[in-house]
Amino acid sequence: MIERLDDEYYMRLALELAAKARGQTGINPVVGCVIVKDGRIVGLGSHLRRGEAHAEIHALNMAGEAARGATVYVTLEPCSHHGLTPPCADRLIEAGVARVVTAATDPNPKVSGRGLGKLREAGIETTVGVLEAESRKLNEAFEKYIRTGLPFVTLKAGATMDGRISAASGDSRWVTGEASREAVHTLRHRHDAIMIGAGTALRDDPSLTTRTPVPGLDPIRIVVDSKLRLPLRLKVFTDGLAPTIVLTARGVDEGRRRALEAAGVEVIACDARDGRIDLRDAMRKLGERGIGSVLLEGGGGLNGAMLAAGLVDKIAVFYAPKIVGSAGTPLFDWPGAERMAEAVRIVGIEIARYGDDWCVTGYPELPAAGGM
Protein backbone atom coordinates (compact mmCIF):
# COMPACT_ATOMS: atom_id res chain seq x y z
CA MET A 1 0.00 0.00 0.00
CA ILE A 2 1.34 3.42 -0.97
CA GLU A 3 1.16 6.07 1.74
CA ARG A 4 -0.59 9.27 0.76
CA LEU A 5 1.71 12.29 0.73
CA ASP A 6 0.09 14.64 3.26
CA ASP A 7 0.67 16.15 6.70
CA GLU A 8 0.34 12.75 8.36
CA TYR A 9 3.05 11.33 6.08
CA TYR A 10 5.66 13.76 7.35
CA MET A 11 4.39 13.71 10.92
CA ARG A 12 4.83 9.93 11.03
CA LEU A 13 8.46 10.44 10.09
CA ALA A 14 8.81 13.02 12.86
CA LEU A 15 7.27 10.56 15.34
CA GLU A 16 9.70 7.86 14.23
CA LEU A 17 12.60 10.23 14.85
CA ALA A 18 11.24 11.03 18.31
CA ALA A 19 10.67 7.37 19.22
CA LYS A 20 14.26 6.40 18.54
CA ALA A 21 15.42 8.67 21.37
CA ARG A 22 13.22 7.13 24.06
CA GLY A 23 15.23 6.75 27.24
CA GLN A 24 17.76 9.44 26.37
CA THR A 25 15.96 12.64 27.40
CA GLY A 26 15.30 12.11 31.11
CA ILE A 27 12.32 14.16 32.30
CA ASN A 28 12.20 15.97 28.95
CA PRO A 29 9.85 14.80 26.20
CA VAL A 30 11.01 12.96 23.11
CA VAL A 31 10.43 15.16 20.07
CA GLY A 32 11.02 14.75 16.36
CA CYS A 33 11.06 17.41 13.65
CA VAL A 34 10.96 17.32 9.85
CA ILE A 35 11.34 20.39 7.61
CA VAL A 36 9.96 20.24 4.06
CA LYS A 37 10.59 22.78 1.28
CA ASP A 38 9.20 22.54 -2.26
CA GLY A 39 8.41 18.84 -1.86
CA ARG A 40 11.82 17.89 -0.46
CA ILE A 41 12.86 17.03 3.09
CA VAL A 42 15.58 19.56 3.92
CA GLY A 43 15.94 19.11 7.67
CA LEU A 44 15.57 16.35 10.26
CA GLY A 45 16.06 16.44 14.00
CA SER A 46 15.41 14.74 17.33
CA HIS A 47 15.76 15.93 20.89
CA LEU A 48 18.61 13.73 22.10
CA ARG A 49 19.47 14.82 25.62
CA ARG A 50 18.10 17.07 28.35
CA GLY A 51 19.85 20.42 28.37
CA GLU A 52 20.92 20.15 24.74
CA ALA A 53 19.35 21.42 21.51
CA HIS A 54 15.73 20.55 20.84
CA ALA A 55 14.55 18.74 17.71
CA GLU A 56 13.61 21.95 15.89
CA ILE A 57 17.12 23.38 16.31
CA HIS A 58 18.81 20.27 14.91
CA ALA A 59 16.44 20.31 11.93
CA LEU A 60 16.91 24.05 11.32
CA ASN A 61 20.69 23.66 11.44
CA MET A 62 20.46 20.95 8.80
CA ALA A 63 18.09 22.95 6.61
CA GLY A 64 20.06 26.18 6.73
CA GLU A 65 18.69 28.79 4.33
CA ALA A 66 16.26 26.23 2.91
CA ALA A 67 14.17 26.66 6.07
CA ARG A 68 12.90 30.04 4.82
CA GLY A 69 9.37 29.55 3.50
CA ALA A 70 9.37 25.87 4.52
CA THR A 71 6.84 23.76 6.43
CA VAL A 72 7.94 22.38 9.78
CA TYR A 73 6.47 19.19 11.21
CA VAL A 74 7.11 18.78 14.94
CA THR A 75 5.62 16.22 17.33
CA LEU A 76 5.24 18.64 20.25
CA GLU A 77 4.46 22.34 20.41
CA PRO A 78 7.65 24.42 20.07
CA CYS A 79 8.68 25.87 23.43
CA SER A 80 8.24 29.57 24.06
CA HIS A 81 10.22 30.04 27.27
CA HIS A 82 13.83 30.02 28.38
CA GLY A 83 14.66 26.78 30.19
CA LEU A 84 17.96 24.96 29.81
CA THR A 85 17.83 26.03 26.15
CA PRO A 86 16.46 29.12 24.30
CA PRO A 87 12.87 29.13 22.95
CA CYS A 88 12.41 27.11 19.76
CA ALA A 89 9.49 29.31 18.69
CA ASP A 90 11.87 32.27 18.41
CA ARG A 91 14.31 30.30 16.26
CA LEU A 92 11.54 29.22 13.91
CA ILE A 93 10.45 32.84 13.52
CA GLU A 94 14.03 33.97 12.87
CA ALA A 95 14.44 31.23 10.26
CA GLY A 96 11.43 32.56 8.35
CA VAL A 97 9.44 29.32 8.13
CA ALA A 98 6.01 29.66 6.55
CA ARG A 99 4.04 26.96 8.35
CA VAL A 100 4.34 24.83 11.49
CA VAL A 101 2.37 21.59 11.87
CA THR A 102 2.24 20.27 15.43
CA ALA A 103 0.97 16.93 16.70
CA ALA A 104 0.26 18.00 20.29
CA THR A 105 0.28 21.09 22.44
CA ASP A 106 2.56 21.25 25.48
CA PRO A 107 0.91 19.30 28.35
CA ASN A 108 2.20 21.80 30.88
CA PRO A 109 -0.85 24.02 31.55
CA LYS A 110 1.43 26.95 32.39
CA VAL A 111 2.86 27.12 28.88
CA SER A 112 0.40 25.19 26.70
CA GLY A 113 -0.48 27.14 23.54
CA ARG A 114 2.05 29.91 24.09
CA GLY A 115 4.54 28.64 21.55
CA LEU A 116 1.87 28.33 18.88
CA GLY A 117 0.50 31.72 19.84
CA LYS A 118 3.90 33.32 19.36
CA LEU A 119 4.20 31.74 15.91
CA ARG A 120 0.77 32.98 14.86
CA GLU A 121 1.59 36.51 16.04
CA ALA A 122 4.62 36.40 13.76
CA GLY A 123 2.40 35.53 10.80
CA ILE A 124 3.31 31.84 10.63
CA GLU A 125 0.48 29.49 9.69
CA THR A 126 -0.09 26.76 12.29
CA THR A 127 -1.91 23.44 12.25
CA VAL A 128 -2.43 21.48 15.48
CA GLY A 129 -3.55 17.94 16.24
CA VAL A 130 -2.02 15.88 13.41
CA LEU A 131 -1.51 12.39 14.93
CA GLU A 132 -2.02 13.86 18.39
CA ALA A 133 -2.89 10.54 20.06
CA GLU A 134 0.32 8.93 18.81
CA SER A 135 2.39 11.85 20.08
CA ARG A 136 0.81 11.86 23.53
CA LYS A 137 1.27 8.11 23.92
CA LEU A 138 4.91 8.45 22.96
CA ASN A 139 5.33 11.01 25.74
CA GLU A 140 3.02 9.43 28.32
CA ALA A 141 5.76 9.45 30.96
CA PHE A 142 6.56 13.12 30.36
CA GLU A 143 2.88 14.05 30.42
CA LYS A 144 2.34 12.47 33.84
CA TYR A 145 5.52 13.92 35.29
CA ILE A 146 4.87 17.46 34.08
CA ARG A 147 1.32 17.42 35.45
CA THR A 148 1.87 15.65 38.79
CA GLY A 149 5.59 15.67 39.60
CA LEU A 150 5.38 11.88 39.99
CA PRO A 151 7.24 9.35 37.85
CA PHE A 152 5.37 7.23 35.33
CA VAL A 153 5.52 3.63 36.58
CA THR A 154 5.51 0.64 34.23
CA LEU A 155 5.10 -2.70 35.97
CA LYS A 156 6.98 -5.39 34.07
CA ALA A 157 6.83 -9.08 34.90
CA GLY A 158 7.51 -12.47 33.42
CA ALA A 159 4.76 -14.92 34.38
CA THR A 160 3.50 -18.41 33.65
CA MET A 161 0.08 -18.96 32.13
CA ASP A 162 -1.34 -19.38 35.63
CA GLY A 163 0.05 -16.02 36.77
CA ARG A 164 3.11 -17.19 38.74
CA ILE A 165 6.44 -15.33 38.68
CA SER A 166 8.38 -18.19 40.30
CA ALA A 167 8.01 -21.86 41.08
CA ALA A 168 7.26 -23.22 44.57
CA SER A 169 10.96 -23.14 45.52
CA GLY A 170 11.24 -19.48 44.53
CA ASP A 171 13.16 -20.38 41.36
CA SER A 172 12.45 -17.88 38.58
CA ARG A 173 15.27 -18.54 36.09
CA TRP A 174 13.96 -18.45 33.59
CA VAL A 175 10.20 -17.92 33.45
CA THR A 176 10.27 -16.46 29.95
CA GLY A 177 12.44 -17.05 26.91
CA GLU A 178 15.43 -15.21 25.53
CA ALA A 179 13.43 -13.01 23.16
CA SER A 180 11.32 -11.69 26.05
CA ARG A 181 14.39 -11.01 28.15
CA GLU A 182 15.95 -9.04 25.29
CA ALA A 183 12.79 -6.93 25.06
CA VAL A 184 12.96 -6.26 28.80
CA HIS A 185 16.48 -4.87 28.47
CA THR A 186 15.18 -2.41 25.88
CA LEU A 187 12.50 -1.39 28.39
CA ARG A 188 15.23 -0.76 30.94
CA HIS A 189 17.02 1.48 28.46
CA ARG A 190 13.82 3.52 28.05
CA HIS A 191 13.25 4.21 31.77
CA ASP A 192 15.05 6.57 34.13
CA ALA A 193 15.03 4.03 36.96
CA ILE A 194 14.31 0.39 37.76
CA MET A 195 12.78 -0.61 41.09
CA ILE A 196 12.67 -3.85 43.07
CA GLY A 197 11.85 -4.86 46.65
CA ALA A 198 14.22 -6.13 49.31
CA GLY A 199 13.03 -9.71 48.84
CA THR A 200 13.91 -9.73 45.15
CA ALA A 201 17.28 -8.11 45.84
CA LEU A 202 18.15 -10.70 48.48
CA ARG A 203 16.89 -13.72 46.53
CA ASP A 204 18.24 -12.91 43.06
CA ASP A 205 21.12 -10.46 43.75
CA PRO A 206 20.50 -8.80 40.35
CA SER A 207 22.65 -6.13 38.70
CA LEU A 208 19.58 -4.41 37.16
CA THR A 209 21.63 -3.13 34.24
CA THR A 210 20.78 -2.92 30.53
CA ARG A 211 22.33 -5.74 28.51
CA THR A 212 21.60 -5.27 24.82
CA PRO A 213 23.50 -6.26 21.62
CA VAL A 214 24.67 -2.64 21.37
CA PRO A 215 25.38 -0.26 24.28
CA GLY A 216 22.26 0.87 26.14
CA LEU A 217 21.63 3.25 29.02
CA ASP A 218 21.62 1.81 32.54
CA PRO A 219 18.73 3.08 34.69
CA ILE A 220 19.15 4.26 38.26
CA ARG A 221 18.63 1.25 40.54
CA ILE A 222 16.04 1.63 43.31
CA VAL A 223 15.57 -0.87 46.12
CA VAL A 224 12.68 -0.66 48.59
CA ASP A 225 14.09 -1.76 51.95
CA SER A 226 12.02 -0.36 54.81
CA LYS A 227 14.32 -1.69 57.57
CA LEU A 228 17.72 -1.50 55.81
CA ARG A 229 18.15 -5.23 56.27
CA LEU A 230 19.98 -5.96 53.02
CA PRO A 231 23.68 -6.91 53.20
CA LEU A 232 26.27 -4.62 51.65
CA ARG A 233 27.67 -7.46 49.53
CA LEU A 234 24.82 -7.25 46.97
CA LYS A 235 25.75 -6.29 43.41
CA VAL A 236 23.61 -3.16 43.38
CA PHE A 237 25.75 -1.84 46.24
CA THR A 238 29.16 -3.00 45.04
CA ASP A 239 29.45 -3.28 41.25
CA GLY A 240 29.48 0.48 40.52
CA LEU A 241 27.70 -0.06 37.21
CA ALA A 242 24.88 2.42 37.89
CA PRO A 243 23.72 4.72 40.71
CA THR A 244 21.67 3.03 43.44
CA ILE A 245 18.97 4.50 45.69
CA VAL A 246 17.50 2.75 48.71
CA LEU A 247 14.02 3.77 49.82
CA THR A 248 13.58 3.19 53.54
CA ALA A 249 11.43 4.28 56.47
CA ARG A 250 12.22 7.19 58.72
CA GLY A 251 14.06 6.35 61.94
CA VAL A 252 16.06 3.38 60.65
CA ASP A 253 19.40 2.38 62.16
CA GLU A 254 21.83 5.26 61.51
CA GLY A 255 24.83 2.95 61.46
CA ARG A 256 23.42 0.93 58.56
CA ARG A 257 22.43 4.10 56.78
CA ARG A 258 25.94 5.54 57.08
CA ALA A 259 27.45 2.27 55.84
CA LEU A 260 25.31 2.39 52.69
CA GLU A 261 26.12 6.03 52.06
CA ALA A 262 29.83 5.30 52.51
CA ALA A 263 29.44 2.73 49.74
CA GLY A 264 28.04 5.43 47.43
CA VAL A 265 24.36 4.52 47.85
CA GLU A 266 21.79 7.28 48.27
CA VAL A 267 19.37 6.53 51.10
CA ILE A 268 15.97 8.25 51.04
CA ALA A 269 13.90 8.17 54.22
CA CYS A 270 10.16 8.07 53.49
CA ASP A 271 7.02 8.32 55.54
CA ALA A 272 5.84 4.94 56.82
CA ARG A 273 2.60 3.35 57.96
CA ASP A 274 2.46 0.17 60.04
CA GLY A 275 6.10 -0.50 59.31
CA ARG A 276 5.65 -0.17 55.56
CA ILE A 277 6.93 2.62 53.38
CA ASP A 278 4.36 5.12 52.15
CA LEU A 279 4.89 4.41 48.46
CA ARG A 280 3.23 7.62 47.32
CA ASP A 281 5.66 9.63 49.45
CA ALA A 282 8.48 7.55 47.97
CA MET A 283 7.36 8.30 44.40
CA ARG A 284 7.07 11.98 45.26
CA LYS A 285 10.65 12.01 46.50
CA LEU A 286 11.87 10.26 43.36
CA GLY A 287 10.09 12.85 41.24
CA GLU A 288 11.79 15.63 43.17
CA ARG A 289 15.11 14.08 42.16
CA GLY A 290 14.24 14.31 38.47
CA ILE A 291 13.24 10.69 37.98
CA GLY A 292 10.39 10.78 35.49
CA SER A 293 9.88 7.09 34.75
CA VAL A 294 10.28 3.88 36.74
CA LEU A 295 10.29 0.28 35.53
CA LEU A 296 8.90 -1.79 38.39
CA GLU A 297 10.35 -5.32 38.42
CA GLY A 298 9.11 -6.25 41.87
CA GLY A 299 7.88 -9.39 43.51
CA GLY A 300 4.23 -10.09 44.17
CA GLY A 301 4.11 -8.06 47.38
CA LEU A 302 5.58 -4.85 45.96
CA ASN A 303 3.57 -5.24 42.75
CA GLY A 304 0.35 -5.54 44.73
CA ALA A 305 1.16 -2.63 47.04
CA MET A 306 2.02 -0.32 44.15
CA LEU A 307 -1.12 -1.31 42.24
CA ALA A 308 -3.38 -0.88 45.27
CA ALA A 309 -1.86 2.56 45.91
CA GLY A 310 -2.80 3.65 42.40
CA LEU A 311 0.86 4.18 41.48
CA VAL A 312 1.09 1.79 38.51
CA ASP A 313 0.42 3.57 35.23
CA LYS A 314 1.12 0.75 32.79
CA ILE A 315 1.50 -3.00 32.97
CA ALA A 316 3.57 -5.22 30.65
CA VAL A 317 3.38 -8.93 31.46
CA PHE A 318 5.35 -11.45 29.41
CA TYR A 319 3.43 -14.72 29.61
CA ALA A 320 5.35 -17.95 29.06
CA PRO A 321 3.59 -21.17 27.95
CA LYS A 322 4.18 -22.82 31.34
CA ILE A 323 2.11 -23.80 34.37
CA VAL A 324 3.64 -24.25 37.85
CA GLY A 325 0.56 -24.43 40.08
CA SER A 326 -0.78 -22.59 43.10
CA ALA A 327 2.38 -23.01 45.21
CA GLY A 328 4.25 -20.64 42.89
CA THR A 329 4.63 -16.94 43.69
CA PRO A 330 1.65 -14.91 42.42
CA LEU A 331 2.18 -11.93 40.17
CA PHE A 332 0.16 -9.78 42.61
CA ASP A 333 0.37 -10.95 46.23
CA TRP A 334 -2.36 -8.88 47.90
CA PRO A 335 -5.92 -9.42 49.18
CA GLY A 336 -7.45 -7.98 46.02
CA ALA A 337 -11.12 -7.88 45.12
CA GLU A 338 -13.85 -9.87 46.82
CA ARG A 339 -16.18 -9.47 43.85
CA MET A 340 -15.48 -9.38 40.14
CA ALA A 341 -17.03 -5.92 39.94
CA GLU A 342 -14.20 -4.72 42.21
CA ALA A 343 -11.41 -6.11 40.03
CA VAL A 344 -8.78 -3.86 38.51
CA ARG A 345 -9.52 -3.55 34.80
CA ILE A 346 -6.76 -3.32 32.19
CA VAL A 347 -7.62 -1.08 29.24
CA GLY A 348 -5.88 -0.14 26.01
CA ILE A 349 -4.63 -3.70 25.59
CA GLU A 350 -1.85 -4.47 23.11
CA ILE A 351 -0.45 -7.95 22.50
CA ALA A 352 2.92 -8.83 20.98
CA ARG A 353 4.76 -12.11 20.53
CA TYR A 354 8.37 -12.71 21.58
CA GLY A 355 9.49 -16.20 20.66
CA ASP A 356 7.12 -18.59 22.42
CA ASP A 357 5.94 -15.87 24.85
CA TRP A 358 3.17 -13.30 24.60
CA CYS A 359 3.46 -9.82 26.07
CA VAL A 360 0.19 -8.21 27.19
CA THR A 361 0.45 -4.46 27.73
CA GLY A 362 -2.25 -2.14 29.07
CA TYR A 363 -3.26 0.50 31.56
CA PRO A 364 -4.83 -0.39 34.94
CA GLU A 365 -8.07 1.23 36.02
CA LEU A 366 -8.83 0.92 39.72
CA PRO A 367 -12.52 0.49 40.69
CA ALA A 368 -14.22 3.57 42.07
CA ALA A 369 -14.74 1.92 45.46
CA GLY A 370 -14.26 -1.40 47.20
CA GLY A 371 -11.88 -4.25 46.63
CA MET A 372 -8.86 -2.31 47.73
XYZ file of C-alpha atoms in Angstrom:
372
model
C 0.000 0.000 0.000
C 1.343 3.415 -0.974
C 1.157 6.074 1.735
C -0.590 9.275 0.762
C 1.712 12.293 0.732
C 0.089 14.636 3.256
C 0.672 16.152 6.705
C 0.337 12.746 8.361
C 3.045 11.329 6.084
C 5.664 13.763 7.347
C 4.387 13.710 10.922
C 4.833 9.927 11.026
C 8.457 10.439 10.090
C 8.808 13.021 12.859
C 7.266 10.562 15.339
C 9.700 7.863 14.225
C 12.603 10.229 14.854
C 11.237 11.026 18.308
C 10.667 7.373 19.215
C 14.262 6.397 18.538
C 15.423 8.675 21.367
C 13.216 7.126 24.059
C 15.226 6.747 27.243
C 17.755 9.441 26.372
C 15.959 12.639 27.398
C 15.298 12.107 31.111
C 12.325 14.157 32.296
C 12.202 15.974 28.955
C 9.851 14.800 26.198
C 11.013 12.958 23.111
C 10.429 15.158 20.068
C 11.015 14.753 16.362
C 11.056 17.411 13.646
C 10.959 17.320 9.849
C 11.339 20.388 7.612
C 9.961 20.236 4.060
C 10.587 22.778 1.281
C 9.203 22.535 -2.259
C 8.410 18.840 -1.861
C 11.816 17.895 -0.460
C 12.863 17.033 3.085
C 15.581 19.560 3.916
C 15.941 19.105 7.668
C 15.571 16.346 10.259
C 16.057 16.440 14.003
C 15.409 14.736 17.331
C 15.759 15.927 20.888
C 18.612 13.727 22.104
C 19.473 14.816 25.618
C 18.100 17.069 28.347
C 19.853 20.418 28.371
C 20.924 20.148 24.739
C 19.349 21.422 21.515
C 15.726 20.552 20.836
C 14.555 18.737 17.713
C 13.614 21.947 15.886
C 17.120 23.379 16.311
C 18.812 20.273 14.908
C 16.438 20.313 11.926
C 16.914 24.046 11.325
C 20.687 23.658 11.444
C 20.461 20.946 8.801
C 18.089 22.949 6.612
C 20.059 26.183 6.726
C 18.689 28.789 4.327
C 16.259 26.228 2.910
C 14.169 26.659 6.072
C 12.903 30.038 4.817
C 9.372 29.551 3.503
C 9.372 25.874 4.521
C 6.845 23.763 6.433
C 7.942 22.383 9.783
C 6.467 19.187 11.215
C 7.106 18.776 14.939
C 5.621 16.218 17.332
C 5.238 18.641 20.249
C 4.463 22.339 20.407
C 7.651 24.418 20.065
C 8.682 25.865 23.426
C 8.239 29.574 24.063
C 10.220 30.042 27.274
C 13.835 30.018 28.384
C 14.660 26.777 30.187
C 17.957 24.956 29.809
C 17.831 26.032 26.151
C 16.459 29.122 24.304
C 12.873 29.134 22.950
C 12.413 27.109 19.765
C 9.495 29.307 18.685
C 11.873 32.275 18.407
C 14.312 30.299 16.265
C 11.539 29.216 13.909
C 10.450 32.837 13.523
C 14.029 33.971 12.873
C 14.442 31.228 10.264
C 11.432 32.558 8.351
C 9.443 29.317 8.134
C 6.015 29.656 6.547
C 4.041 26.960 8.348
C 4.341 24.831 11.490
C 2.369 21.586 11.870
C 2.236 20.265 15.428
C 0.970 16.928 16.703
C 0.256 17.997 20.291
C 0.283 21.088 22.445
C 2.559 21.250 25.479
C 0.906 19.301 28.355
C 2.205 21.804 30.881
C -0.851 24.016 31.552
C 1.433 26.955 32.388
C 2.857 27.121 28.877
C 0.396 25.194 26.701
C -0.480 27.136 23.541
C 2.051 29.906 24.087
C 4.540 28.640 21.553
C 1.874 28.334 18.877
C 0.500 31.720 19.837
C 3.895 33.319 19.361
C 4.202 31.738 15.912
C 0.771 32.985 14.864
C 1.588 36.513 16.044
C 4.623 36.400 13.764
C 2.399 35.530 10.802
C 3.307 31.841 10.630
C 0.478 29.485 9.691
C -0.086 26.761 12.293
C -1.906 23.438 12.246
C -2.427 21.481 15.481
C -3.550 17.936 16.238
C -2.018 15.884 13.414
C -1.513 12.392 14.925
C -2.015 13.858 18.390
C -2.888 10.543 20.057
C 0.324 8.932 18.810
C 2.386 11.853 20.079
C 0.809 11.864 23.525
C 1.266 8.114 23.916
C 4.912 8.450 22.957
C 5.328 11.009 25.737
C 3.016 9.428 28.319
C 5.760 9.451 30.955
C 6.557 13.119 30.364
C 2.876 14.050 30.416
C 2.343 12.469 33.840
C 5.521 13.919 35.294
C 4.871 17.461 34.085
C 1.315 17.416 35.450
C 1.875 15.654 38.789
C 5.587 15.671 39.605
C 5.383 11.876 39.993
C 7.244 9.346 37.852
C 5.373 7.227 35.329
C 5.515 3.631 36.582
C 5.509 0.645 34.235
C 5.101 -2.697 35.973
C 6.983 -5.389 34.075
C 6.828 -9.083 34.897
C 7.513 -12.465 33.418
C 4.759 -14.916 34.378
C 3.501 -18.406 33.655
C 0.085 -18.964 32.134
C -1.343 -19.382 35.632
C 0.050 -16.022 36.774
C 3.108 -17.187 38.735
C 6.436 -15.335 38.677
C 8.381 -18.186 40.295
C 8.005 -21.862 41.084
C 7.256 -23.222 44.571
C 10.957 -23.137 45.523
C 11.238 -19.475 44.534
C 13.162 -20.378 41.358
C 12.454 -17.882 38.583
C 15.273 -18.538 36.091
C 13.959 -18.449 33.588
C 10.205 -17.923 33.450
C 10.273 -16.461 29.954
C 12.436 -17.053 26.911
C 15.435 -15.211 25.533
C 13.426 -13.011 23.158
C 11.321 -11.688 26.045
C 14.388 -11.007 28.150
C 15.948 -9.041 25.291
C 12.791 -6.925 25.058
C 12.959 -6.258 28.802
C 16.478 -4.872 28.466
C 15.176 -2.414 25.884
C 12.500 -1.391 28.391
C 15.233 -0.763 30.944
C 17.021 1.478 28.456
C 13.825 3.516 28.046
C 13.253 4.210 31.765
C 15.051 6.571 34.125
C 15.032 4.033 36.957
C 14.311 0.392 37.764
C 12.778 -0.607 41.095
C 12.667 -3.852 43.073
C 11.853 -4.858 46.646
C 14.217 -6.127 49.311
C 13.030 -9.709 48.842
C 13.905 -9.731 45.146
C 17.277 -8.110 45.840
C 18.148 -10.702 48.478
C 16.895 -13.723 46.531
C 18.242 -12.906 43.060
C 21.118 -10.456 43.750
C 20.500 -8.803 40.349
C 22.647 -6.128 38.698
C 19.579 -4.412 37.158
C 21.628 -3.133 34.241
C 20.783 -2.924 30.532
C 22.334 -5.737 28.513
C 21.597 -5.271 24.818
C 23.505 -6.265 21.625
C 24.671 -2.637 21.365
C 25.377 -0.260 24.280
C 22.257 0.871 26.143
C 21.625 3.247 29.023
C 21.622 1.815 32.544
C 18.731 3.075 34.693
C 19.148 4.259 38.261
C 18.625 1.250 40.542
C 16.044 1.632 43.306
C 15.575 -0.867 46.120
C 12.678 -0.664 48.586
C 14.093 -1.760 51.953
C 12.018 -0.357 54.815
C 14.325 -1.692 57.572
C 17.715 -1.503 55.805
C 18.150 -5.230 56.270
C 19.981 -5.956 53.025
C 23.681 -6.905 53.196
C 26.268 -4.622 51.649
C 27.669 -7.464 49.527
C 24.818 -7.245 46.970
C 25.752 -6.290 43.406
C 23.606 -3.161 43.381
C 25.754 -1.840 46.243
C 29.161 -2.998 45.041
C 29.450 -3.280 41.250
C 29.478 0.477 40.515
C 27.700 -0.061 37.205
C 24.883 2.419 37.893
C 23.721 4.715 40.714
C 21.671 3.027 43.443
C 18.971 4.495 45.686
C 17.503 2.747 48.715
C 14.018 3.772 49.816
C 13.576 3.189 53.539
C 11.426 4.282 56.468
C 12.224 7.190 58.725
C 14.055 6.351 61.938
C 16.058 3.380 60.651
C 19.402 2.384 62.164
C 21.827 5.259 61.510
C 24.829 2.954 61.463
C 23.425 0.932 58.564
C 22.433 4.098 56.776
C 25.939 5.537 57.078
C 27.453 2.272 55.838
C 25.306 2.388 52.687
C 26.116 6.029 52.064
C 29.828 5.296 52.511
C 29.441 2.729 49.735
C 28.036 5.426 47.430
C 24.365 4.525 47.849
C 21.790 7.285 48.273
C 19.366 6.528 51.103
C 15.975 8.254 51.040
C 13.900 8.173 54.221
C 10.161 8.068 53.491
C 7.017 8.315 55.540
C 5.844 4.942 56.822
C 2.602 3.349 57.958
C 2.456 0.166 60.037
C 6.104 -0.502 59.314
C 5.648 -0.167 55.559
C 6.931 2.624 53.385
C 4.365 5.117 52.146
C 4.888 4.411 48.462
C 3.229 7.622 47.318
C 5.658 9.631 49.451
C 8.477 7.549 47.967
C 7.356 8.299 44.399
C 7.072 11.978 45.258
C 10.648 12.014 46.496
C 11.874 10.261 43.360
C 10.089 12.846 41.241
C 11.790 15.626 43.174
C 15.111 14.078 42.157
C 14.236 14.312 38.472
C 13.236 10.687 37.984
C 10.386 10.780 35.488
C 9.879 7.089 34.745
C 10.284 3.879 36.739
C 10.290 0.278 35.525
C 8.900 -1.793 38.391
C 10.351 -5.319 38.424
C 9.113 -6.247 41.873
C 7.876 -9.385 43.513
C 4.227 -10.086 44.174
C 4.115 -8.061 47.381
C 5.577 -4.847 45.961
C 3.566 -5.241 42.747
C 0.345 -5.544 44.731
C 1.158 -2.631 47.035
C 2.016 -0.324 44.147
C -1.121 -1.314 42.243
C -3.379 -0.883 45.271
C -1.863 2.558 45.912
C -2.799 3.647 42.396
C 0.857 4.182 41.479
C 1.089 1.792 38.512
C 0.421 3.569 35.225
C 1.124 0.753 32.786
C 1.502 -3.002 32.966
C 3.572 -5.221 30.654
C 3.381 -8.932 31.465
C 5.353 -11.447 29.407
C 3.427 -14.723 29.607
C 5.355 -17.953 29.056
C 3.590 -21.172 27.949
C 4.185 -22.819 31.341
C 2.108 -23.799 34.374
C 3.640 -24.249 37.852
C 0.555 -24.435 40.075
C -0.778 -22.593 43.102
C 2.381 -23.015 45.212
C 4.253 -20.643 42.894
C 4.635 -16.943 43.686
C 1.653 -14.914 42.421
C 2.176 -11.925 40.165
C 0.160 -9.783 42.613
C 0.373 -10.952 46.231
C -2.364 -8.877 47.897
C -5.924 -9.417 49.179
C -7.449 -7.976 46.017
C -11.116 -7.878 45.121
C -13.852 -9.872 46.815
C -16.182 -9.469 43.850
C -15.484 -9.384 40.142
C -17.027 -5.915 39.943
C -14.196 -4.715 42.214
C -11.408 -6.109 40.026
C -8.780 -3.861 38.506
C -9.515 -3.552 34.798
C -6.761 -3.317 32.193
C -7.622 -1.079 29.241
C -5.875 -0.143 26.013
C -4.631 -3.704 25.589
C -1.847 -4.465 23.114
C -0.451 -7.947 22.499
C 2.924 -8.830 20.981
C 4.758 -12.111 20.530
C 8.374 -12.705 21.584
C 9.489 -16.204 20.656
C 7.116 -18.589 22.422
C 5.943 -15.872 24.849
C 3.171 -13.304 24.600
C 3.458 -9.816 26.075
C 0.187 -8.214 27.188
C 0.447 -4.462 27.727
C -2.246 -2.140 29.070
C -3.259 0.502 31.559
C -4.825 -0.388 34.938
C -8.072 1.228 36.018
C -8.830 0.921 39.720
C -12.516 0.494 40.691
C -14.221 3.574 42.070
C -14.739 1.924 45.463
C -14.261 -1.401 47.205
C -11.882 -4.251 46.632
C -8.857 -2.310 47.731
